[in-house]
XYZ file of C-alpha atoms in Angstrom:
590
model
C 0.000 0.000 0.000
C 0.937 3.689 -0.104
C 3.736 4.907 2.169
C 3.584 8.547 3.252
C 6.541 10.679 4.374
C 4.655 11.890 7.468
C 4.041 8.279 8.566
C 0.599 7.797 10.157
C -1.697 4.777 9.891
C -3.858 3.428 7.078
C -7.049 1.864 8.446
C -7.784 -1.473 6.828
C -6.802 -2.975 3.504
C -10.186 -2.616 1.799
C -9.426 0.739 0.195
C -6.007 -0.414 -0.987
C -7.444 -3.584 -2.496
C -10.186 -1.625 -4.256
C -7.652 0.848 -5.674
C -5.529 -1.993 -7.023
C -8.564 -3.721 -8.528
C -10.305 -0.734 -10.106
C -7.626 1.938 -10.179
C -9.598 4.315 -7.974
C -10.546 4.248 -4.286
C -10.305 6.072 -0.983
C -8.326 5.106 2.087
C -8.649 6.349 5.649
C -5.448 7.846 7.005
C -4.926 8.587 10.699
C -2.284 10.265 12.750
C -0.595 8.072 15.324
C -1.597 8.803 18.918
C -0.428 7.140 22.121
C -2.108 7.164 25.530
C 0.213 7.780 28.479
C -0.245 8.363 32.192
C 1.684 10.974 34.173
C 0.991 11.463 37.862
C -2.292 9.519 37.585
C -3.455 11.813 34.767
C -3.943 10.426 31.294
C -2.656 12.188 28.201
C -2.922 11.791 24.456
C 0.386 12.246 22.619
C 0.192 12.948 18.870
C 3.488 11.867 17.258
C 2.488 11.508 13.613
C 0.012 13.300 11.341
C -1.788 12.283 8.166
C -0.132 13.380 4.943
C -0.515 17.111 4.119
C -2.170 17.972 7.468
C -0.872 21.241 8.926
C 0.130 20.829 12.559
C -0.453 24.453 13.607
C -3.974 24.512 12.148
C -4.768 21.161 13.772
C -3.698 22.385 17.227
C -5.727 25.561 16.744
C -8.823 23.553 15.780
C -8.493 21.204 18.767
C -8.249 24.200 21.109
C -11.361 25.737 19.560
C -13.367 22.501 19.838
C -12.335 22.087 23.483
C -13.245 25.691 24.285
C -16.676 25.295 22.671
C -17.298 21.993 24.513
C -17.598 20.159 21.205
C -14.891 17.880 22.579
C -15.141 17.375 26.324
C -12.472 16.254 28.747
C -9.478 18.248 27.431
C -7.773 20.048 30.302
C -4.648 21.356 28.574
C -3.128 21.401 25.091
C 0.443 22.228 24.083
C 2.844 21.747 21.193
C 6.161 20.228 22.322
C 7.514 19.579 18.821
C 11.227 20.198 18.234
C 14.025 19.078 15.928
C 13.627 15.600 17.341
C 10.143 15.220 15.908
C 6.446 15.976 16.233
C 4.872 15.939 19.708
C 1.496 17.460 20.588
C 0.361 16.788 24.177
C -3.329 16.726 25.124
C -3.879 16.491 28.885
C -7.238 15.007 29.900
C -9.421 15.832 32.863
C -9.588 13.296 35.646
C -12.112 10.553 34.874
C -12.136 11.237 31.140
C -12.017 8.136 28.922
C -9.078 8.632 26.492
C -10.653 6.531 23.716
C -13.763 8.725 23.684
C -11.700 11.902 23.271
C -9.591 10.167 20.621
C -12.727 9.160 18.695
C -13.917 12.768 18.844
C -10.569 13.986 17.510
C -10.835 11.518 14.631
C -14.403 12.632 13.918
C -14.060 16.407 14.161
C -10.438 17.151 13.163
C -8.015 16.254 10.327
C -6.308 13.807 12.666
C -8.225 11.346 10.490
C -8.666 12.093 6.784
C -9.803 10.373 3.621
C -7.085 10.152 0.976
C -7.965 9.435 -2.629
C -5.993 6.999 -4.793
C -6.226 7.199 -8.590
C -3.928 5.199 -10.877
C -4.073 7.531 -13.870
C -1.405 7.281 -16.573
C -0.851 8.439 -20.144
C -1.031 5.368 -22.393
C -0.401 5.826 -26.115
C -0.904 9.568 -25.739
C -4.219 9.333 -23.856
C -5.025 9.390 -20.102
C -6.184 6.001 -18.851
C -7.296 4.607 -15.483
C -5.339 1.454 -14.678
C -5.654 -1.320 -12.155
C -2.508 -2.629 -10.487
C -1.967 -5.463 -12.969
C -2.274 -3.083 -15.920
C -0.040 -0.480 -14.277
C 2.686 -3.069 -13.673
C 2.365 -4.404 -17.215
C 2.652 -0.949 -18.785
C 5.552 -0.099 -16.488
C 7.418 -3.271 -17.429
C 6.711 -2.680 -21.109
C 8.128 0.802 -20.675
C 11.197 -0.569 -18.905
C 11.675 -3.094 -21.689
C 11.548 -0.334 -24.273
C 13.982 1.782 -22.241
C 16.463 -1.084 -21.805
C 16.216 -2.026 -25.494
C 16.708 1.511 -26.767
C 19.467 2.174 -24.273
C 21.290 -1.033 -25.212
C 20.994 -0.216 -28.923
C 22.394 3.245 -28.238
C 25.280 1.834 -26.224
C 25.964 -0.752 -28.915
C 26.282 1.941 -31.543
C 28.674 3.837 -29.325
C 30.819 0.785 -28.595
C 31.036 -0.124 -32.269
C 32.160 3.404 -33.097
C 34.713 3.287 -30.312
C 36.033 -0.139 -31.374
C 36.301 1.060 -34.950
C 38.522 3.989 -33.908
C 40.620 1.828 -31.564
C 41.163 -0.668 -34.370
C 42.552 2.157 -36.569
C 44.837 3.323 -33.784
C 46.160 -0.217 -33.333
C 46.998 -0.400 -37.033
C 48.745 2.976 -36.888
C 50.813 1.966 -33.875
C 51.836 -1.200 -35.698
C 53.383 0.879 -38.533
C 54.224 3.996 -36.610
C 57.358 4.909 -38.542
C 55.553 4.900 -41.893
C 52.688 6.838 -40.340
C 55.044 9.537 -39.084
C 56.777 9.725 -42.452
C 53.445 10.168 -44.318
C 52.339 12.874 -41.922
C 55.679 14.739 -42.138
C 55.789 14.636 -45.924
C 52.169 15.666 -46.431
C 51.496 19.232 -47.529
C 48.046 19.335 -45.842
C 45.897 17.297 -43.415
C 43.792 16.052 -46.291
C 46.889 14.739 -48.061
C 48.025 13.053 -44.845
C 44.565 11.482 -44.359
C 44.602 10.084 -47.888
C 48.068 8.693 -47.388
C 47.088 6.969 -44.137
C 43.899 5.586 -45.652
C 45.811 4.094 -48.542
C 48.635 2.712 -46.384
C 46.561 1.119 -43.600
C 43.218 0.606 -45.384
C 41.447 2.926 -42.944
C 38.137 4.737 -43.014
C 37.991 8.520 -42.911
C 36.960 8.341 -39.239
C 39.952 6.146 -38.350
C 42.377 8.321 -40.351
C 41.076 11.462 -38.640
C 41.452 9.815 -35.216
C 45.125 9.038 -36.015
C 45.740 12.654 -37.024
C 44.055 13.817 -33.800
C 46.102 11.436 -31.635
C 48.477 13.133 -29.183
C 52.154 12.139 -29.243
C 52.001 10.862 -25.655
C 49.931 7.932 -26.853
C 53.000 6.603 -28.657
C 54.445 5.443 -25.327
C 54.372 1.774 -24.496
C 51.906 2.301 -21.634
C 49.410 4.073 -23.859
C 49.789 1.429 -26.551
C 48.953 -1.215 -23.973
C 45.922 0.763 -22.804
C 44.640 1.035 -26.386
C 44.881 -2.747 -26.718
C 42.938 -3.235 -23.470
C 40.283 -0.702 -24.451
C 39.837 -2.429 -27.794
C 39.395 -5.866 -26.217
C 36.954 -4.403 -23.660
C 34.953 -2.678 -26.340
C 34.751 -5.864 -28.407
C 33.503 -7.747 -25.330
C 30.830 -5.114 -24.631
C 29.716 -5.257 -28.250
C 29.280 -8.999 -27.957
C 27.378 -8.632 -24.661
C 25.020 -5.961 -26.013
C 24.353 -7.902 -29.205
C 23.495 -11.016 -27.163
C 21.243 -8.901 -24.893
C 19.326 -7.409 -27.805
C 18.991 -10.830 -29.401
C 17.487 -12.432 -26.229
C 14.233 -11.300 -24.552
C 15.082 -13.358 -21.466
C 18.303 -11.385 -21.000
C 16.392 -8.116 -21.368
C 13.981 -9.152 -18.555
C 16.922 -10.314 -16.455
C 18.523 -6.887 -16.866
C 15.264 -5.188 -15.846
C 15.088 -7.359 -12.729
C 18.685 -6.633 -11.732
C 18.207 -2.901 -12.170
C 15.048 -2.928 -10.031
C 16.890 -4.851 -7.322
C 19.675 -2.280 -7.437
C 17.150 0.519 -7.012
C 15.628 -1.333 -4.068
C 19.045 -1.816 -2.475
C 19.996 1.824 -2.958
C 16.785 3.526 -1.870
C 15.167 0.991 0.456
C 13.957 2.360 3.809
C 11.810 0.790 6.527
C 8.100 1.367 5.915
C 6.811 4.535 7.540
C 3.025 4.294 7.233
C 1.532 1.379 9.146
C -1.345 -0.529 7.537
C -3.551 -1.267 10.528
C -6.135 -4.006 10.607
C -9.595 -2.569 11.027
C -11.096 -4.173 14.122
C -14.511 -2.501 13.861
C -16.524 -0.518 11.325
C -14.985 2.829 10.521
C -18.313 4.636 10.769
C -18.486 5.568 14.417
C -21.711 5.307 16.332
C -22.812 8.519 18.051
C -22.097 6.931 21.442
C -18.478 6.316 20.374
C -18.039 10.088 20.442
C -19.747 10.664 23.805
C -18.062 10.190 27.162
C -20.017 7.701 29.261
C -20.768 9.379 32.564
C -23.465 9.229 35.219
C -26.074 11.951 34.829
C -29.286 13.232 36.378
C -32.089 13.859 33.866
C -34.719 16.337 35.000
C -38.147 16.769 33.381
C -40.444 19.578 34.525
C -44.237 19.617 34.544
C -44.197 22.361 31.900
C -42.265 20.136 29.510
C -38.620 21.190 29.930
C -35.786 18.698 30.035
C -32.047 18.716 30.703
C -29.319 16.535 32.073
C -26.637 17.413 34.587
C -23.589 15.318 35.542
C -24.251 13.517 38.811
C -21.012 14.879 40.267
C -22.539 18.383 40.150
C -24.808 17.472 43.085
C -23.263 17.570 46.538
C -24.162 15.052 49.228
C -25.892 16.277 52.424
C -27.044 14.800 55.674
C -30.808 14.440 56.165
C -32.568 17.583 57.277
C -30.434 19.829 55.057
C -32.120 22.575 53.062
C -30.290 21.718 49.836
C -28.654 23.686 47.047
C -30.337 25.390 44.147
C -31.083 22.596 41.702
C -33.057 24.147 38.832
C -34.454 27.552 37.933
C -38.246 27.293 37.608
C -41.154 29.637 37.175
C -43.961 29.726 39.730
C -46.158 27.729 37.347
C -43.540 25.029 36.740
C -42.185 22.171 38.833
C -39.953 19.139 38.610
C -42.014 16.181 37.406
C -39.472 13.395 36.779
C -35.961 12.689 37.968
C -33.922 9.883 36.399
C -30.450 8.629 37.239
C -28.825 7.322 34.033
C -25.663 7.615 31.961
C -25.044 9.373 28.672
C -25.229 6.128 26.627
C -28.610 5.078 28.020
C -31.631 4.586 25.776
C -34.495 6.618 27.171
C -38.118 5.524 26.946
C -40.525 8.402 27.471
C -43.944 7.335 28.775
C -46.569 10.034 28.466
C -49.759 10.557 30.394
C -51.746 9.313 27.386
C -50.027 5.921 27.418
C -47.760 6.532 24.420
C -44.042 5.742 24.329
C -41.228 7.690 22.669
C -37.506 7.026 22.340
C -34.346 9.143 22.641
C -30.697 8.664 23.522
C -29.513 10.290 26.728
C -26.716 12.120 24.929
C -29.342 13.866 22.749
C -30.726 15.600 25.825
C -29.136 19.045 26.340
C -26.560 19.260 29.099
C -27.226 22.208 31.385
C -25.966 23.558 34.686
C -27.717 22.370 37.808
C -29.517 25.703 38.141
C -30.517 25.938 34.460
C -34.100 25.389 33.342
C -33.419 23.162 30.347
C -35.054 23.138 26.911
C -38.567 22.374 25.742
C -39.051 18.654 25.326
C -41.012 19.196 22.111
C -37.638 19.836 20.468
C -36.907 16.125 20.853
C -40.241 14.310 20.857
C -43.279 14.551 18.583
C -45.950 14.969 21.263
C -49.649 15.344 20.648
C -51.880 18.072 22.020
C -52.377 17.927 25.797
C -49.711 15.206 25.916
C -46.927 15.471 28.468
C -44.100 13.246 29.602
C -45.068 11.434 32.770
C -42.234 8.966 33.297
C -38.809 8.485 31.765
C -37.059 5.140 31.842
C -33.351 4.486 31.122
C -32.258 1.201 29.479
C -28.976 -0.280 28.290
C -30.464 -3.153 26.253
C -33.766 -4.886 25.468
C -34.014 -8.482 26.718
C -36.626 -11.183 26.026
C -36.842 -12.338 29.629
C -37.656 -8.886 31.006
C -40.980 -7.073 31.171
C -42.385 -3.595 31.545
C -45.122 -3.323 34.163
C -47.215 -0.165 33.876
C -49.355 1.355 36.599
C -52.054 3.966 35.981
C -53.527 6.640 38.196
C -56.785 4.682 38.481
C -55.008 1.574 39.765
C -54.720 -0.419 36.507
C -51.595 -2.499 35.884
C -50.346 -4.057 32.645
C -47.376 -6.312 31.883
C -45.732 -6.603 28.439
C -42.449 -8.090 27.226
C -39.651 -5.518 26.995
C -38.817 -6.558 23.428
C -42.196 -5.200 22.295
C -40.678 -1.735 22.735
C -37.290 -2.357 21.101
C -38.060 -0.743 17.738
C -38.151 3.043 18.003
C -40.630 4.926 15.832
C -40.396 8.636 15.210
C -44.003 9.351 16.099
C -44.055 7.071 19.145
C -46.264 4.019 19.773
C -49.139 3.018 22.030
C -47.857 1.574 25.300
C -51.193 1.045 27.040
C -54.812 1.786 26.180
C -56.371 3.976 28.860
C -59.928 4.663 29.870
C -61.194 8.214 30.064
C -59.744 10.330 32.879
C -57.007 7.774 33.513
C -53.288 8.442 33.108
C -50.071 6.477 33.195
C -48.169 6.935 36.475
C -45.148 4.624 36.576
C -43.376 1.935 34.563
C -41.304 -0.822 36.188
C -38.712 -3.121 34.660
C -39.289 -6.651 36.000
C -38.334 -10.291 35.532
C -41.986 -11.331 35.198
C -42.081 -13.056 38.595
C -41.367 -10.301 41.105
C -43.453 -8.666 43.817
C -44.995 -5.302 42.989
C -46.019 -2.519 45.338
C -48.434 0.270 44.455
C -48.584 3.322 46.702
C -51.424 5.830 46.695
C -51.341 9.535 47.467
C -53.604 8.939 50.513
C -51.006 6.682 52.133
C -52.269 3.222 51.141
C -50.111 0.480 49.617
C -50.685 -2.970 48.174
C -48.090 -5.706 47.716
C -48.819 -8.483 45.195
C -46.983 -10.909 42.920
C -46.783 -9.961 39.271
C -47.482 -13.614 38.462
C -51.072 -12.531 38.922
C -50.721 -10.132 35.995
C -50.862 -12.018 32.708
C -48.508 -10.675 29.975
C -50.498 -8.966 27.237
C -49.883 -7.268 23.911
C -48.327 -3.841 23.735
C -51.550 -1.940 23.009
C -53.836 -3.734 25.525
C -55.649 -2.132 28.502
C -54.452 -4.041 31.566
C -56.146 -5.284 34.760
C -56.996 -3.876 38.196
C -54.010 -3.566 40.494
C -55.574 -1.839 43.506
C -59.069 -0.800 44.577
C -58.975 2.917 45.364
C -60.977 4.911 47.873
C -62.873 8.016 46.802
C -60.524 10.793 45.603
C -57.503 8.532 46.000
C -55.146 7.612 43.175
C -51.888 5.769 42.617
C -48.879 8.001 43.300
C -46.052 5.539 42.611
C -45.120 1.920 42.012
C -42.052 -0.134 42.870
C -40.579 -3.633 42.636
C -40.385 -5.071 46.172
C -37.197 -7.027 46.899
C -36.325 -9.013 50.024
C -33.938 -7.230 52.376
C -34.694 -3.823 50.916
C -36.824 -1.069 52.302
C -39.472 1.216 50.880
C -38.622 4.907 51.163
C -41.763 7.052 51.287
C -41.889 10.841 51.421
C -44.831 13.217 51.707
C -45.388 16.502 49.913
C -44.273 18.390 53.040
C -40.987 16.512 53.360
C -41.720 13.849 56.007
C -40.296 10.478 55.119
C -39.296 7.060 56.374
C -37.972 3.663 55.406
C -39.999 0.494 55.960
C -38.850 -3.022 55.124
C -40.934 -4.745 52.460
C -41.281 -7.655 54.857
C -43.503 -5.416 57.014
C -46.169 -5.398 54.281
C -48.594 -8.292 53.940
C -48.681 -9.703 50.406
C -52.161 -10.098 48.935
C -53.696 -10.690 45.557
C -53.852 -7.794 43.152
C -57.069 -5.756 43.153
C -57.374 -5.377 46.940
C -57.533 -2.148 48.954
C -54.079 -2.595 50.448
C -52.789 -1.522 53.867
C -51.592 1.712 55.490
C -48.163 2.670 54.160
C -47.675 5.985 55.984
C -49.889 7.767 58.479
C -50.782 11.177 57.078
C -51.575 14.287 59.038
C -53.826 16.730 57.227
C -51.176 19.443 57.213
C -48.601 17.042 55.761
C -50.640 16.632 52.599
C -50.221 13.572 50.402
C -47.527 11.098 49.370
C -45.118 12.609 46.828
C -43.213 9.457 45.948
C -41.658 6.222 47.016
C -38.513 4.317 46.142
C -36.944 1.028 47.176
C -33.527 1.558 48.764
C -30.568 -0.246 50.320
C -28.443 1.167 53.118
C -25.730 2.082 50.610
C -28.082 3.922 48.240
C -28.366 7.654 47.801
C -31.658 9.472 47.394
C -32.256 12.661 45.447
C -35.207 14.785 46.590
C -36.465 17.589 44.328
C -38.973 20.253 45.363
C -41.419 22.259 43.279
C -39.370 25.428 43.742
C -36.325 23.694 42.342
C -34.469 22.838 45.561
C -32.515 19.578 45.619
C -31.189 17.431 48.460
C -28.979 14.393 48.026
C -28.906 12.129 51.100
C -27.770 8.645 52.123
C -30.580 6.135 52.564
C -29.071 4.955 55.838
C -29.650 8.471 57.191
C -33.422 8.003 56.907
C -35.036 6.295 59.945
C -36.223 2.720 59.302
C -39.541 2.324 61.107
C -42.897 0.580 60.776
C -45.405 1.193 58.030
C -48.220 2.784 60.101
C -46.057 5.735 61.213
C -45.661 9.423 60.375
C -41.952 9.502 59.521
C -39.223 12.092 60.150
C -38.263 15.401 58.567
C -36.253 14.642 55.414
C -36.076 18.134 53.933
C -37.000 21.536 55.304
C -39.340 23.400 52.995
C -40.441 26.962 52.549
C -44.127 27.658 53.087
C -44.872 27.727 49.353
C -42.728 24.712 48.505
C -43.374 20.954 48.459
C -41.682 17.736 47.383
C -42.546 16.706 43.827
C -40.060 14.001 42.894
C -37.418 11.606 44.147
C -34.717 9.622 42.415
């Protein structure tokens, strides 16, 4: 394949093979980059560039992309190139994945380029596109013509030289008579005629004798003339044999090519690298995988913020400013995910939409976000109710949906694995009913529904028969007047249910404290509500090592350890989890 003076790497052999087959193709050429670690900080070192890429412009572009956050994770950039070679150092922020940054550099900068190959040559006076076999054949034909014409030219020269040397030998053999003719001649022409007649010479030979210097009459020069004559005769024989034999012509071509190889051979500079994966990068190959918090407001705004932007507090703390909201807006959903997660958006109408987490705008913790209609094609009066983060869709897993009126429905997860731009029906709802929560289950787990009036029911999902994607579902809990389902959770042994009210009172209760019944019952008391404490805002299963994020309507956020929340019985009031202003209340947990 091609070898470039600036070294670099050619990705794969496909482009080279295509160029040699058809005469025209494109290859992918990359600069060579190494990943090093210095004082526990990782760096990218650029030592080689693709052919014709300007280093100064490349460094300037990388700096611009880093400044504009098009490429994230670059902490410092400097050019350390000197007479010893190229060296551009890119220092990465702590926790940054080097391969992600490298993929972004390949995607957005000339550190990776496409180089065109075209085997175009002039054949018989016309431009022609050649494959490798044709190019080699025409080259060898050209070399054959060159060697033949060169040998014929040399043969003519050697014959002329031998002819003159032969005349000189004759003159030296009768040198006394030659001198006498020259001395007695009136003019050069008379001397030439005399020599021609005496020695039977041609005009060329006679002229060479007249032009000969006297020093060539010495014995040493006479010997040299004899040697030159014999050498010339041998060369004539060799050239005549060469021109008479095509095999000898090809042998000469081979030897000359080997000599060129020996003289100019250097170790290969450009590495041809085996392509281990498709060259076309997936969007997630360009995005750093990091834990994030996705926030959806009741007015339809969405954003994500890196999880590390939230500081941990002990219970009872007032929290830091989490999101800037208007008086008419509030946080509706809070999802812990990572930037490579697939997001399923479940709306109040029972429809489902898809998006990738990295497509959500990244904003500061205090920023409001952007309108969700920029990402999803929502209908009138349709709003996002629940957002679910997935890494993959598996046959043995199910989505269990719970509605505000107490209906539950179970469907295989794979039924939702094919995204459609306009969304699909996830559950058919009756009038005045809405989707509340979606759970990811194994199909045989225990499910708990919690109502806003403090009731809860625990039942096995074996009692919920799997149905088609667009079906209605069955009754999960019988609700009292003006009560409705506030949340749903998968109950697991050894874990506790965290419940929090609108006014910030909360508690943990082990799932074992709840009596399991069949679905459709009225349930039991989950938390004892005081009129001034309002209703249940949310619930979440937790372990001692878990962290809980609490978001209020006014945009306050508190991040606490689950073990800091008292673990008490189910028919209790709970303890203060977050202090609230008079006009504030808890709206979401994560």
